[in-house]
Structures are given as structure tokens and as C-alpha cells.
């Protein structure tokens, strides 16, 4: 008897096979800028296809462990991680996924658009990095914070090094058990110690990448007033100078047993007069400084969502082109084509939003547009990523529910994206604050109006849907900005934020489609139309998703 064996889903070269990514990079970097990035992107892609997927698998199957004491009773607080995790660490440094935006020669090549190249690297590397993308995100955030507030710090050099023997990552110790997102309830204190260092005391509850060489911790400096804005960021060296012995007074109480991101060692930390270095003047309220870091990590979150969606799609497509059902290929089944086609449109939307956020981070990091786009990108892509991951599992049938296929991990890991760095609701309230600050929704609405105007002649029905959505948003954003604490406004914050995110995405996809159409490529217009008609117009586009499936992927 011959046993039936289903071929495992295959991965094509994630860079060369992705025509959408090529189009975006051609537009955002210009053909010369994209050409200058090609070798870098191709080299990373080749590593992803080979050693990095193997390292990812190793790290996922060998989760970290904590040893608190040695056999003789000495406190060691040692976190052991897998070889695969260490391979990811070295690759992150070598491929400059943190370092790129901090390198002078990158700026010579791409100027402020270096952030776009970094985003492309993250898009290729992140989905099978065993979530080393988490320490990478925090290292980038810490580097951005040090660049702004302590540019002479020797830690900045190490955070942005490309030599794996020198490079370090960072943790981000904000959360405390009693407060969660409500940072104002923090009880960790900081008092001046000898030699200009400060001493931190308190418990931190959710400290990801606890193996990192440093962390940025929020604490209330001695004499500072109450509330969140008076907290200040401190750099905590995690080890003494030997790089192994934990800093004096630092205990890792336990590792978290998490639904996903299982390769990431996430700890609960107790600080008892742990030496720390203030980042900026601790006498000056410091939450605003800390938000420099948080904005960067929220953008990485959006990149992780978009990258994960693209990779899930790739595996589901591979399966569909291998799997026979009812006498034909799954990839020829109209309903399955419509399902995967919808996921392709969502993945394109998530990429557009994340790429836009990274573009703004380079072009105008303190501008009003990014102030609103950062929470929008994080929350919109986070929700999309979870919904898509659930569909990807379903697209595999029973195999999608079996751990050693590797498919269930897509859902477990996606679920963290709307949680860490602020939940959907916390970010929706942040959106209300952003609407009431500076230019509020005006840059977004303006962008949508221009995109709709440009689409009127080619895609009148699509332009109409965008115009209607934008008009409604303008009125609702004005109401929210006028009274952001009104209970009715707060109750509607998530719905409003998602509408803003979906509308901005439609505008971005249409902008890109107009550029591509001028070069004879109508595929981006198809993606933009289907996103807009479905997400803004509420239309059933299933038949179109089936009919145009081959162009969408
Ligand atoms: O989860 C964590 C680590 C996980 C690992 C990370 C890996 C990421 C990997 C991704 C790739 C795979 S760390 C914990 C995450 N926690 C959070 O994100 C905090 C969530 N909470 C918030 O976001 C809150 O909105 C707060 C704490 C930022 C603010 O809430 P409050 O206490 O109600 O404060 P206010 O009154 O709203 O704002 C206080 C000050 C104000 O400044 P001033 O006094 O000058 O007016 C605000 O303007 O903070 C300013 N502020 C901001 N500034 C508040 N939000 C922002 C903002 N988004 N940007 C700039």
C-alpha cells in the first residue's frame, strides 16, 4: 500500500518573489535607491531561506530556561537560550536590522529613506526570526532615545554595531503588575547613588528579552511629582563588566509561560538599588522622552504584523498549489481563491501602512503626521494580523491545528501584536489624544482627498467610496478632537481609530496604484480597489477576488 504524504509548504525567495515589495521600494527609494539596496536585501533573503529558518525552528523548539541559583546556593539568575536564538542575534547585527538608520554611509545612499530600507529588511527577516524581532525593536527604540537624549553614551555605539561580538540589544522595562498600561501607577523609584549613577528599586512585571545586555527602565526620581509624565527613563546595565554576573541587586524572579513568542525570554524582574544611568535630566519630566522609544517599537510591531501576514500568505499559497480537493487543486477552487485573495489584499494594506509609518519616522520623526500614524499603524495591523493568522490556520485544515507543522505558531505569535506596546483600546485612546494635538487628522484627511482626486478618472467608484469615508471621518475626527474625554467619544474610539487606519491605508494603496499605472502595471490598482470597496464601502468583492486571484498574488 502506498501512503499518501502531503508535501510540506515551501518558501520562495521572499525578496525576489515579492513583486509588491519591489514596486514599493522602486517608488519610495527611486530606482537608484532600490538598486543600492538590492544586494543587502538579496543576501538577507538567501539567509532566511537557509540558516535562519533552521535557527528559527531550533529556537522555537528549545525555549529559554532560568537558573536562579548555582548548586552551592550562589545567586546566578542565568538565562539559557538556544543556539538558534544566538544565530538570530548574530544575523540581526550582521544584516544591520537595527544599525542601518544610524550609519552615516546609509544616509549617503538613502537619506531619510534609510528607514524604508530598514523596514524592507524587517519585512523579510522578522517572520521567521523566532521573534528576535522583539529585542531588535527595543534596541532600535533605545538607540533612538539615546540619539535624542544621550548621544555620547557608549551604549549607543554597541546598540548600533554590526559586529556580532560587539552588538547588544535592549529590554524595555515599563510595565508593573498593578498598573499595566496605566504607567502613572508605577512604584519603581530612583535615587542618586555614587559617581553620578542612580539606584533603582521596584518590581517590573513584563520584561521581554531579559537576556539583553541593557534595558531602559521607567522610574520615579526622588522628589519628582506623581503621575506618568514625571517618570524618567534610566539605562540599566543588566550584567556587571564580566558580561555574565547579574548587576548587583537585580533578580529575575521567573520567566513567563506565554501563549506565543516562546523563544523570547520574558522575565519578571526585582530591582533592589540596581545601578542605572539617567537618560536625559531626571529632574525634567521624562515620559515624553520615553515615548521616543515607544513610537519606534510600535512601528516595529506594525512591521512584524505586515511581515507575518505576507509569510502566512506565502505558506497558504504553497499549500493550495499542492493540495488536491474534490478532483482539483485547492488553488483552483473559487471559494478558496476568494479567501486567499482577500488575505493578499489585507497583507498589501498592512505593508502599505507599515511602510508609510517607517517613511515618516525617517522623514519627520517628531511631526504631527507620525504622532497619529504610529498608533494607527500599530493597532490596525495588529488586528489584521490576528484575523489573517486565524485564516491561515484554517487554510491548512487539520494540519493548521497540529503543532509540529509550525502553522499554529502563526496565530500564537500574531496574538501578541495587539497586546504588547499597548492594546488596541489603549492605542485607540492615544489616537483620540493625537487627534486633539497639533494638526490632528488634517494631514491624513488631506492625503485621502488627494488620493481620491487622483483616482476619480481611472477608478470612479473607488474614488467615490474614499471620498464618502473621508467626509464622514472629517466630521467624526473633529467631534472627537473637541472633547476627547467625553464618554461617548471614548466608547467609540476603537471604531473611529480603525476607520482612520483603513481610510489611510486606502489612500496609500491608491497613491501607489497611480504611480504603478503610469508605468503600465495595473495590479496595485486592483489591490487598492478591492481594499477600498471592501473595507470602506462594505462591498462583497468575493467574485472579483476569485477572478483576479492570479494578479493579486
Ligand atoms: O510591552 C512592553 C514590552 C514588550 C516587548 C516589546 C517588543 C516589541 C516588538 C515588536 C516587534 C515584534 S513595554 C510596555 C508597553 N506599554 C505601553 O506601551 C504603555 C501603554 N500606555 C500608554 O501608551 C499610555 O497612553 C501612556 C502611559 C503613554 C500615557 O498615559 P497617561 O498616564 O494617561 O498619560 P497622559 O496624561 O495621556 O500623557 C502624559 C504625557 C503627556 O505629555 P505632556 O505632559 O507634555 O502633555 C502626553 O502628551 O505623555 C505624553 N504622551 C505621548 N507623547 C502620551 N502618549 C504619547 C505618545 N504616544 N507620543 C508622545
Coordinates of C-alpha atoms and ligand atoms in Angstrom, one line a residue:
X1 CA 0.0 0.0 0.0
X2 CA 1.3 3.5 -0.8
X3 CA 0.8 6.0 1.9
X4 CA -0.3 9.5 0.9
X5 CA 2.2 12.1 2.0
X6 CA 1.2 15.8 1.7
X7 CA 4.2 17.9 0.5
X8 CA 5.2 20.4 3.2
X9 CA 4.6 24.1 2.2
X10 CA 7.6 25.6 0.5
X11 CA 9.0 29.1 0.8
X12 CA 10.1 31.0 -2.3
X13 CA 12.9 33.6 -2.1
X14 CA 11.0 36.2 -0.1
X15 CA 12.7 39.1 -1.8
X16 CA 12.8 38.1 -5.5
X17 CA 9.3 36.6 -5.4
X18 CA 7.6 39.7 -4.0
X19 CA 6.6 42.0 -6.9
X20 CA 4.7 44.3 -4.5
X21 CA 7.8 44.9 -2.3
X22 CA 9.8 45.7 -5.4
X23 CA 7.2 48.2 -6.6
X24 CA 7.1 50.0 -3.2
X25 CA 10.9 50.1 -3.0
X26 CA 11.2 51.5 -6.5
X27 CA 8.7 54.3 -5.7
X28 CA 9.8 55.1 -2.1
X29 CA 13.6 54.9 -2.8
X30 CA 13.7 55.7 -6.5
X31 CA 15.2 53.1 -8.9
X32 CA 18.7 54.1 -8.0
X33 CA 18.0 53.9 -4.2
X34 CA 16.4 50.5 -4.7
X35 CA 19.3 49.3 -6.8
X36 CA 21.7 50.3 -4.0
X37 CA 19.7 48.2 -1.5
X38 CA 19.4 45.1 -3.7
X39 CA 22.5 43.2 -2.7
X40 CA 21.7 43.8 1.0
X41 CA 18.1 42.6 0.6
X42 CA 19.1 39.6 -1.6
X43 CA 21.8 38.5 1.0
X44 CA 19.3 38.6 3.8
X45 CA 16.7 36.8 1.8
X46 CA 19.2 34.0 1.0
X47 CA 20.0 33.6 4.7
X48 CA 16.3 33.5 5.5
X49 CA 15.8 30.6 3.1
X50 CA 18.7 28.7 4.6
X51 CA 20.3 29.0 8.1
X52 CA 17.8 31.5 9.6
X53 CA 14.7 29.3 9.1
X54 CA 16.7 26.4 10.7
X55 CA 17.7 28.7 13.6
X56 CA 14.1 29.8 13.9
X57 CA 13.0 26.2 14.2
X58 CA 15.7 25.4 16.7
X59 CA 14.8 28.4 18.9
X60 CA 11.1 27.7 18.8
X61 CA 11.6 24.1 19.9
X62 CA 14.2 24.9 22.6
X63 CA 12.6 27.6 24.7
X64 CA 14.8 29.6 27.2
X65 CA 15.3 28.5 30.8
X66 CA 16.1 30.4 34.0
X67 CA 18.5 29.1 36.6
X68 CA 18.3 31.3 39.7
X69 CA 21.0 29.6 41.9
X70 CA 24.1 27.5 41.3
X71 CA 24.4 24.2 43.2
X72 CA 26.1 25.9 46.1
X73 CA 23.4 28.5 46.7
X74 CA 25.0 31.4 44.9
X75 CA 22.5 33.6 43.1
X76 CA 23.3 33.4 39.3
X77 CA 20.0 34.5 37.6
X78 CA 21.2 32.8 34.5
X79 CA 19.0 32.7 31.4
X80 CA 20.0 30.0 28.9
X81 CA 18.8 30.4 25.3
X82 CA 19.1 28.1 22.3
X83 CA 21.8 28.1 19.6
X84 CA 19.1 29.2 17.2
X85 CA 18.4 32.3 19.2
X86 CA 22.1 33.2 19.2
X87 CA 22.2 32.7 15.4
X88 CA 19.3 35.1 15.1
X89 CA 21.1 37.6 17.4
X90 CA 24.3 37.4 15.2
X91 CA 22.3 37.7 12.0
X92 CA 20.4 40.8 13.3
X93 CA 23.7 42.5 13.8
X94 CA 25.3 41.4 10.6
X95 CA 22.3 42.4 8.5
X96 CA 22.2 45.7 10.3
X97 CA 18.4 45.5 11.0
X98 CA 18.9 47.9 13.9
X99 CA 22.1 49.7 12.8
X100 CA 21.1 50.8 9.3
X101 CA 19.4 54.1 10.2
X102 CA 22.3 55.1 12.4
X103 CA 25.0 54.6 9.8
X104 CA 26.4 57.6 8.1
X105 CA 27.0 55.7 4.8
X106 CA 23.4 54.6 4.8
X107 CA 22.3 58.2 4.9
X108 CA 24.7 59.0 2.0
X109 CA 22.8 56.3 0.0
X110 CA 19.2 56.8 1.0
X111 CA 19.0 59.9 3.2
X112 CA 16.0 59.9 5.5
X113 CA 14.6 57.0 3.5
X114 CA 17.1 54.7 5.1
X115 CA 14.1 53.8 7.4
X116 CA 12.3 52.4 4.3
X117 CA 15.3 50.1 3.6
X118 CA 15.3 49.0 7.3
X119 CA 11.6 48.3 7.1
X120 CA 12.2 46.0 4.0
X121 CA 14.9 44.1 5.9
X122 CA 12.5 43.6 8.8
X123 CA 9.8 42.5 6.4
X124 CA 12.0 39.7 5.1
X125 CA 13.7 38.8 8.3
X126 CA 11.1 39.2 11.1
X127 CA 8.5 36.5 10.4
X128 CA 11.0 33.6 11.0
X129 CA 13.4 35.2 13.4
X130 CA 12.0 33.3 16.4
X131 CA 10.7 36.8 17.4
X132 CA 14.2 38.1 17.8
X133 CA 12.4 41.0 16.1
X134 CA 11.3 41.8 19.7
X135 CA 14.8 42.7 21.1
X136 CA 15.6 44.3 17.8
X137 CA 12.6 46.6 18.1
X138 CA 13.6 47.6 21.6
X139 CA 17.2 48.0 20.7
X140 CA 16.2 50.4 17.9
X141 CA 13.9 52.3 20.3
X142 CA 16.7 52.5 22.8
X143 CA 19.1 53.8 20.1
X144 CA 16.6 56.4 19.0
X145 CA 16.2 57.5 22.6
X146 CA 19.9 57.7 23.3
X147 CA 20.5 59.5 20.0
X148 CA 18.0 62.2 21.1
X149 CA 18.8 62.4 24.8
X150 CA 22.3 61.0 25.4
X151 CA 24.2 60.9 22.1
X152 CA 27.6 60.4 23.7
X153 CA 26.6 57.2 25.5
X154 CA 28.9 54.3 24.7
X155 CA 25.8 52.1 24.8
X156 CA 24.6 53.8 21.6
X157 CA 27.7 52.5 19.7
X158 CA 27.0 49.0 20.9
X159 CA 23.3 49.0 20.1
X160 CA 24.1 50.1 16.6
X161 CA 27.1 47.8 15.9
X162 CA 27.1 45.3 13.1
X163 CA 29.8 43.1 14.6
X164 CA 28.0 40.3 16.5
X165 CA 30.8 40.3 19.0
X166 CA 30.1 44.0 19.9
X167 CA 26.4 44.4 19.2
X168 CA 23.9 44.4 22.1
X169 CA 20.1 44.5 22.3
X170 CA 17.9 46.3 24.9
X171 CA 15.0 45.5 27.1
X172 CA 12.2 47.9 27.8
X173 CA 11.1 47.8 31.5
X174 CA 7.9 49.9 31.8
X175 CA 5.1 47.6 32.9
X176 CA 4.4 46.9 36.6
X177 CA 1.8 44.4 37.8
X178 CA -0.5 46.9 39.4
X179 CA -0.5 49.3 36.5
X180 CA -0.1 47.5 33.2
X181 CA -0.7 50.2 30.6
X182 CA -1.5 52.7 33.3
X183 CA 2.1 53.8 33.8
X184 CA 1.0 56.5 36.3
X185 CA 0.7 53.8 38.9
X186 CA 4.4 52.9 38.7
X187 CA 6.1 52.4 42.1
X188 CA 9.7 51.9 41.0
X189 CA 11.8 54.6 42.5
X190 CA 15.2 56.1 41.5
X191 CA 17.6 57.8 44.0
X192 CA 21.0 59.3 43.4
X193 CA 23.9 56.9 44.1
X194 CA 27.7 57.4 44.0
X195 CA 29.6 58.5 40.9
X196 CA 26.6 60.0 39.1
X197 CA 24.8 56.7 38.8
X198 CA 21.3 56.3 40.3
X199 CA 19.9 53.4 42.2
X200 CA 16.5 51.8 41.1
X201 CA 14.2 49.9 43.4
X202 CA 11.0 48.2 42.4
X203 CA 9.4 45.3 40.5
X204 CA 8.9 45.1 36.7
X205 CA 6.4 42.7 35.5
X206 CA 6.8 42.1 31.8
X207 CA 10.5 42.3 30.7
X208 CA 11.0 40.8 27.3
X209 CA 14.4 39.7 26.1
X210 CA 15.7 39.6 29.6
X211 CA 18.9 38.2 28.3
X212 CA 19.7 41.6 26.7
X213 CA 22.8 43.5 27.9
X214 CA 20.8 46.5 28.9
X215 CA 17.3 47.8 29.5
X216 CA 15.6 51.1 29.5
X217 CA 13.5 51.3 32.7
X218 CA 11.0 53.9 33.8
X219 CA 11.3 55.0 37.4
X220 CA 10.1 57.9 39.6
X221 CA 13.1 60.0 40.5
X222 CA 13.4 61.0 44.2
X223 CA 11.5 64.3 44.7
X224 CA 9.5 64.0 41.4
X225 CA 5.8 64.6 41.5
X226 CA 3.0 62.0 40.8
X227 CA 1.5 61.0 37.5
X228 CA 3.0 59.4 34.4
X229 CA 4.7 62.5 32.9
X230 CA 7.1 62.8 35.9
X231 CA 8.6 59.3 35.4
X232 CA 12.0 59.2 33.8
X233 CA 13.9 56.7 31.7
X234 CA 17.1 55.1 33.1
X235 CA 19.6 52.8 31.3
X236 CA 20.1 49.7 33.4
X237 CA 23.2 47.6 32.6
X238 CA 21.9 44.0 33.0
X239 CA 25.3 42.5 33.9
X240 CA 28.5 43.6 35.6
X241 CA 31.5 44.2 33.5
X242 CA 32.2 40.5 33.0
X243 CA 29.0 40.3 30.9
X244 CA 27.8 37.3 32.9
X245 CA 27.3 38.2 36.5
X246 CA 23.9 39.9 37.1
X247 CA 24.0 43.6 38.1
X248 CA 24.1 44.0 41.9
X249 CA 20.6 43.9 43.3
X250 CA 18.9 42.5 40.2
X251 CA 16.9 39.4 40.4
X252 CA 14.9 37.6 37.6
X253 CA 12.1 36.1 39.7
X254 CA 10.7 33.8 36.9
X255 CA 10.2 33.5 33.2
X256 CA 6.7 34.0 31.8
X257 CA 4.9 31.0 30.3
X258 CA 3.4 32.7 27.3
X259 CA 0.9 31.7 24.6
X260 CA 3.4 32.6 21.9
X261 CA 6.8 34.2 21.3
X262 CA 8.1 31.2 23.2
X263 CA 11.7 31.7 22.1
X264 CA 11.8 35.1 23.7
X265 CA 12.9 35.0 27.4
X266 CA 10.4 37.3 29.1
X267 CA 11.0 37.8 32.8
X268 CA 9.7 39.3 36.0
X269 CA 12.5 41.5 37.5
X270 CA 13.1 42.7 41.0
X271 CA 15.3 45.7 41.4
X272 CA 16.9 46.5 44.8
X273 CA 19.2 49.5 44.5
X274 CA 20.3 48.5 41.0
X275 CA 22.8 51.0 39.5
X276 CA 21.4 52.8 36.5
X277 CA 22.3 55.8 34.3
X278 CA 19.7 58.5 33.7
X279 CA 18.8 59.1 30.1
X280 CA 18.4 62.9 30.0
X281 CA 17.9 65.0 33.1
X282 CA 15.9 63.1 35.6
X283 CA 14.6 66.4 37.1
X284 CA 12.8 67.0 33.8
X285 CA 9.6 65.0 33.4
X286 CA 10.6 62.0 31.3
X287 CA 7.6 60.1 29.9
X288 CA 7.8 62.3 26.8
X289 CA 11.4 61.1 26.3
X290 CA 10.4 57.5 26.8
X291 CA 7.8 57.8 24.1
X292 CA 10.6 58.3 21.6
X293 CA 11.5 54.6 22.3
X294 CA 7.8 53.5 22.4
X295 CA 7.0 55.1 19.0
X296 CA 9.8 53.1 17.4
X297 CA 8.8 49.8 19.0
X298 CA 5.2 50.4 17.9
X299 CA 6.3 50.8 14.3
X300 CA 8.3 47.6 14.6
X301 CA 5.2 46.0 15.8
X302 CA 3.4 47.1 12.6
X303 CA 6.3 45.8 10.5
X304 CA 6.1 42.4 12.3
X305 CA 2.3 42.3 11.6
X306 CA 2.8 43.0 7.9
X307 CA 5.7 40.7 7.5
X308 CA 4.0 37.8 9.3
X309 CA 0.9 38.3 7.2
X310 CA 3.0 38.1 4.0
X311 CA 4.8 34.9 5.2
X312 CA 1.5 33.3 6.2
X313 CA 0.1 34.0 2.8
X314 CA 3.2 32.5 1.1
X315 CA 2.7 29.2 3.0
X316 CA -1.0 29.1 2.4
X317 CA -0.5 29.7 -1.3
X318 CA 2.1 26.9 -1.4
X319 CA -0.2 24.5 0.3
X320 CA -3.1 25.5 -2.1
X321 CA -1.0 24.8 -5.1
X322 CA -0.1 21.3 -3.7
X323 CA -3.3 20.1 -2.3
X324 CA -5.9 18.1 -4.3
X325 CA -9.5 18.6 -3.2
X326 CA -12.7 17.3 -4.9
X327 CA -10.8 16.3 -8.0
X328 CA -8.8 19.5 -8.5
X329 CA -6.2 21.8 -6.9
X330 CA -7.2 23.8 -3.9
X331 CA -5.8 26.8 -5.7
X332 CA -8.4 26.4 -8.4
X333 CA -11.3 26.3 -6.0
X334 CA -13.2 29.6 -6.4
X335 CA -14.1 29.9 -2.7
X336 CA -10.5 29.2 -1.6
X337 CA -9.2 31.7 -4.2
X338 CA -11.5 34.4 -2.9
X339 CA -10.4 33.6 0.7
X340 CA -6.7 33.8 -0.1
X341 CA -7.3 36.8 -2.4
X342 CA -8.8 38.7 0.5
X343 CA -5.8 37.8 2.6
X344 CA -3.5 39.0 -0.1
X345 CA -5.3 42.4 -0.2
X346 CA -5.1 42.7 3.6
X347 CA -1.4 41.8 3.5
X348 CA -0.8 44.5 0.9
X349 CA -2.7 47.0 3.1
X350 CA -0.7 46.2 6.2
X351 CA 2.5 46.5 4.3
X352 CA 1.4 49.9 2.9
X353 CA 0.6 51.2 6.4
X354 CA 3.8 49.9 8.0
X355 CA 6.0 51.3 5.1
X356 CA 4.3 54.7 5.4
X357 CA 5.0 54.8 9.2
X358 CA 8.7 54.0 8.6
X359 CA 8.8 56.6 5.9
X360 CA 7.5 59.2 8.3
X361 CA 9.9 58.0 11.0
X362 CA 12.8 58.9 8.6
X363 CA 11.3 62.0 7.0
X364 CA 9.7 63.7 10.0
X365 CA 10.1 61.7 13.3
X366 CA 8.6 64.5 15.5
X367 CA 5.9 65.6 13.1
X368 CA 2.2 65.7 13.7
X369 CA 1.5 63.1 11.0
X370 CA 3.6 60.4 12.7
X371 CA 2.0 61.3 16.0
X372 CA -1.3 60.0 14.7
X373 CA 0.1 57.4 12.2
X374 CA 2.2 55.5 14.9
X375 CA -0.8 54.3 17.0
X376 CA -3.0 53.9 13.9
X377 CA -0.4 51.6 12.1
X378 CA 0.2 49.6 15.3
X379 CA -3.5 49.0 16.1
X380 CA -4.8 48.5 12.5
X381 CA -2.1 46.0 11.5
X382 CA -2.3 44.2 14.9
X383 CA -5.9 43.4 14.4
X384 CA -5.4 42.4 10.8
X385 CA -2.5 40.1 11.7
X386 CA -4.6 38.1 14.2
X387 CA -7.6 37.8 11.8
X388 CA -5.3 36.7 9.0
X389 CA -3.3 34.3 11.1
X390 CA -6.6 32.6 12.1
X391 CA -7.5 32.2 8.4
X392 CA -4.1 30.8 7.5
X393 CA -4.5 28.1 10.1
X394 CA -7.9 27.3 8.6
X395 CA -6.5 27.3 5.1
X396 CA -4.4 24.2 6.2
X397 CA -7.4 22.4 7.6
X398 CA -6.4 20.0 10.4
X399 CA -2.7 20.4 9.7
X400 CA -3.1 24.0 10.7
X401 CA -4.0 22.8 14.2
X402 CA -1.1 20.5 14.6
X403 CA 1.9 21.9 16.5
X404 CA 4.8 20.3 14.6
X405 CA 3.6 21.6 11.2
X406 CA 4.8 25.0 12.6
X407 CA 1.5 26.6 11.4
X408 CA -0.2 27.1 14.8
X409 CA 2.7 29.4 15.8
X410 CA 1.4 31.9 13.2
X411 CA -1.7 32.5 15.4
X412 CA 0.0 32.3 18.7
X413 CA 2.6 34.8 17.7
X414 CA 0.2 37.1 15.9
X415 CA -1.9 37.4 19.1
X416 CA 0.8 39.3 20.9
X417 CA 0.8 42.1 18.3
X418 CA -2.4 43.8 19.5
X419 CA -1.3 43.4 23.2
X420 CA 2.3 44.4 23.8
X421 CA 3.3 48.0 23.3
X422 CA -0.3 49.0 24.2
X423 CA -3.5 47.1 23.4
X424 CA -5.9 48.1 20.7
X425 CA -8.0 50.1 23.2
X426 CA -5.1 51.8 24.8
X427 CA -3.9 52.9 21.4
X428 CA -7.3 54.0 20.3
X429 CA -7.4 56.4 23.3
X430 CA -3.9 57.5 22.2
X431 CA -5.4 58.2 18.8
X432 CA -8.0 60.5 20.5
X433 CA -5.1 62.4 22.2
X434 CA -3.3 62.6 18.8
X435 CA -6.5 64.0 17.1
X436 CA -6.6 66.7 19.7
X437 CA -2.9 67.6 19.3
X438 CA -1.2 69.8 16.7
X439 CA -2.6 69.2 13.2
X440 CA -4.7 66.2 14.4
X441 CA -6.3 64.4 11.5
X442 CA -5.7 67.1 8.9
X443 CA -2.6 65.5 7.2
X444 CA -4.4 62.2 7.0
X445 CA -7.6 63.7 5.6
X446 CA -5.6 65.8 3.1
X447 CA -3.7 62.7 1.9
X448 CA -7.0 60.9 1.4
X449 CA -8.5 63.8 -0.5
X450 CA -5.6 64.0 -2.9
X451 CA -5.5 60.2 -3.5
X452 CA -9.3 60.2 -4.2
X453 CA -9.0 63.2 -6.6
X454 CA -6.2 61.3 -8.5
X455 CA -8.3 58.2 -8.7
X456 CA -11.5 59.8 -10.0
X457 CA -10.8 59.4 -13.7
X458 CA -9.4 55.8 -13.6
X459 CA -11.4 54.3 -10.7
X460 CA -14.5 56.5 -10.2
X461 CA -16.4 54.0 -7.9
X462 CA -13.4 53.5 -5.7
X463 CA -12.7 57.3 -5.5
X464 CA -16.3 57.8 -4.5
X465 CA -16.0 55.3 -1.7
X466 CA -12.9 57.0 -0.4
X467 CA -14.5 60.5 -0.7
X468 CA -17.5 59.4 1.3
X469 CA -15.4 57.7 4.0
X470 CA -13.2 60.8 4.3
X471 CA -16.1 63.2 4.6
X472 CA -17.6 61.1 7.4
X473 CA -14.2 60.9 9.1
X474 CA -13.6 64.6 8.9
X475 CA -16.7 65.3 10.9
X476 CA -16.2 62.5 13.4
X477 CA -12.5 63.4 14.0
X478 CA -13.5 67.0 14.7
X479 CA -16.1 65.9 17.2
X480 CA -13.5 63.6 18.9
X481 CA -10.8 66.3 19.0
X482 CA -13.2 68.8 20.5
X483 CA -13.9 66.6 23.5
X484 CA -11.6 63.6 23.6
X485 CA -12.6 62.6 27.2
X486 CA -16.3 62.6 26.6
X487 CA -17.6 59.1 27.4
X488 CA -19.4 58.8 24.1
X489 CA -16.2 59.7 22.2
X490 CA -14.1 57.3 24.3
X491 CA -16.6 54.5 23.8
X492 CA -16.3 55.0 20.0
X493 CA -12.5 55.4 20.0
X494 CA -11.7 51.9 18.6
X495 CA -14.3 52.1 15.8
X496 CA -13.0 55.6 14.9
X497 CA -9.3 54.6 15.0
X498 CA -9.9 51.5 12.8
X499 CA -11.8 53.7 10.3
X500 CA -8.9 56.2 10.3
X501 CA -6.4 53.3 9.7
X502 CA -8.5 51.7 7.0
X503 CA -9.0 55.1 5.2
X504 CA -5.3 56.0 5.4
X505 CA -4.5 52.5 4.0
X506 CA -6.9 53.1 1.1
X507 CA -5.2 56.4 0.3
X508 CA -1.7 54.9 0.5
X509 CA -2.7 52.0 -1.8
X510 CA -4.3 54.4 -4.3
X511 CA -1.2 56.7 -4.3
X512 CA 0.9 53.7 -5.1
X513 CA -1.5 52.4 -7.7
X514 CA -1.5 55.8 -9.6
X515 CA 2.3 55.6 -9.7
X516 CA 2.3 52.0 -10.9
X517 CA -0.4 52.6 -13.5
X518 CA 1.8 55.3 -15.1
X519 CA 4.4 52.6 -15.6
X520 CA 1.9 50.1 -17.1
X521 CA 1.3 48.0 -14.0
X522 CA -2.4 47.7 -13.1
X523 CA -2.0 45.2 -10.3
X524 CA -1.6 47.7 -7.5
X525 CA -4.9 49.4 -8.7
X526 CA -6.6 46.1 -8.3
X527 CA -5.4 45.7 -4.7
X528 CA -6.3 49.3 -3.9
X529 CA -9.7 49.0 -5.4
X530 CA -10.5 45.8 -3.6
X531 CA -9.3 47.1 -0.2
X532 CA -11.3 50.3 -0.6
X533 CA -14.5 48.8 -1.8
X534 CA -14.4 46.1 0.9
X535 CA -13.1 48.0 3.9
X536 CA -14.6 51.4 3.3
X537 CA -17.6 50.6 1.0
X538 CA -18.6 47.4 2.8
X539 CA -18.9 45.7 -0.6
X540 CA -18.8 42.0 -1.2
X541 CA -15.9 41.6 -3.6
X542 CA -15.6 37.8 -3.4
X543 CA -16.2 37.2 -7.1
X544 CA -13.5 39.8 -8.1
X545 CA -11.1 38.2 -5.6
X546 CA -11.6 34.8 -7.3
X547 CA -11.5 36.2 -10.8
X548 CA -8.3 38.3 -10.3
X549 CA -6.6 35.9 -7.9
X550 CA -3.6 35.3 -10.1
X551 CA -2.9 39.1 -10.4
X552 CA -3.3 39.7 -6.6
X553 CA -0.7 37.3 -5.5
Ligands
LIG1 O1 5.1 45.6 26.5 C1 6.2 46.0 26.6 C2 7.4 45.3 26.2 C3 7.1 44.2 25.2 C4 8.2 43.9 24.2 C5 8.2 44.9 23.1 C6 8.6 44.3 21.8 C7 8.0 45.0 20.6 C8 8.2 44.1 19.4 C9 7.6 44.4 18.2 C10 8.1 43.5 17.1 C11 7.9 42.1 17.1 S1 6.6 47.5 27.2 C12 5.2 48.2 27.8 C13 4.3 48.8 26.8 N1 3.5 49.7 27.4 C14 3.0 50.7 26.8 O2 3.0 50.8 25.6 C15 2.2 51.7 27.6 C16 0.8 51.8 27.3 N2 0.2 53.0 27.8 C17 0.2 54.2 27.1 O3 0.5 54.2 25.9 C18 -0.4 55.4 27.8 O4 -1.1 56.1 26.8 C19 0.7 56.3 28.3 C20 1.4 55.7 29.5 C21 1.8 56.6 27.3 C22 0.1 57.7 28.8 O5 -0.9 57.5 29.6 P1 -1.3 58.5 30.8 O6 -0.6 58.2 32.0 O7 -2.8 58.6 30.9 O8 -0.7 59.9 30.4 P2 -1.1 61.2 29.6 O9 -1.6 62.2 30.6 O10 -2.1 60.8 28.5 O11 0.2 61.7 28.9 C23 1.4 62.0 29.7 C24 2.4 62.7 28.8 C25 1.8 63.8 28.0 O12 2.8 64.8 27.9 P3 2.7 66.4 28.4 O13 2.7 66.3 29.8 O14 3.9 67.0 27.8 O15 1.4 66.8 27.8 C26 1.5 63.2 26.7 O16 1.4 64.2 25.7 O17 2.9 61.8 27.8 C27 2.7 62.3 26.5 N3 2.3 61.2 25.6 C28 2.8 61.0 24.4 N4 3.8 61.6 23.8 C29 1.4 60.2 25.9 N5 1.3 59.4 24.8 C30 2.2 59.8 23.9 C31 2.6 59.4 22.6 N6 2.0 58.3 22.1 N7 3.5 60.1 22.0 C32 4.1 61.1 22.6

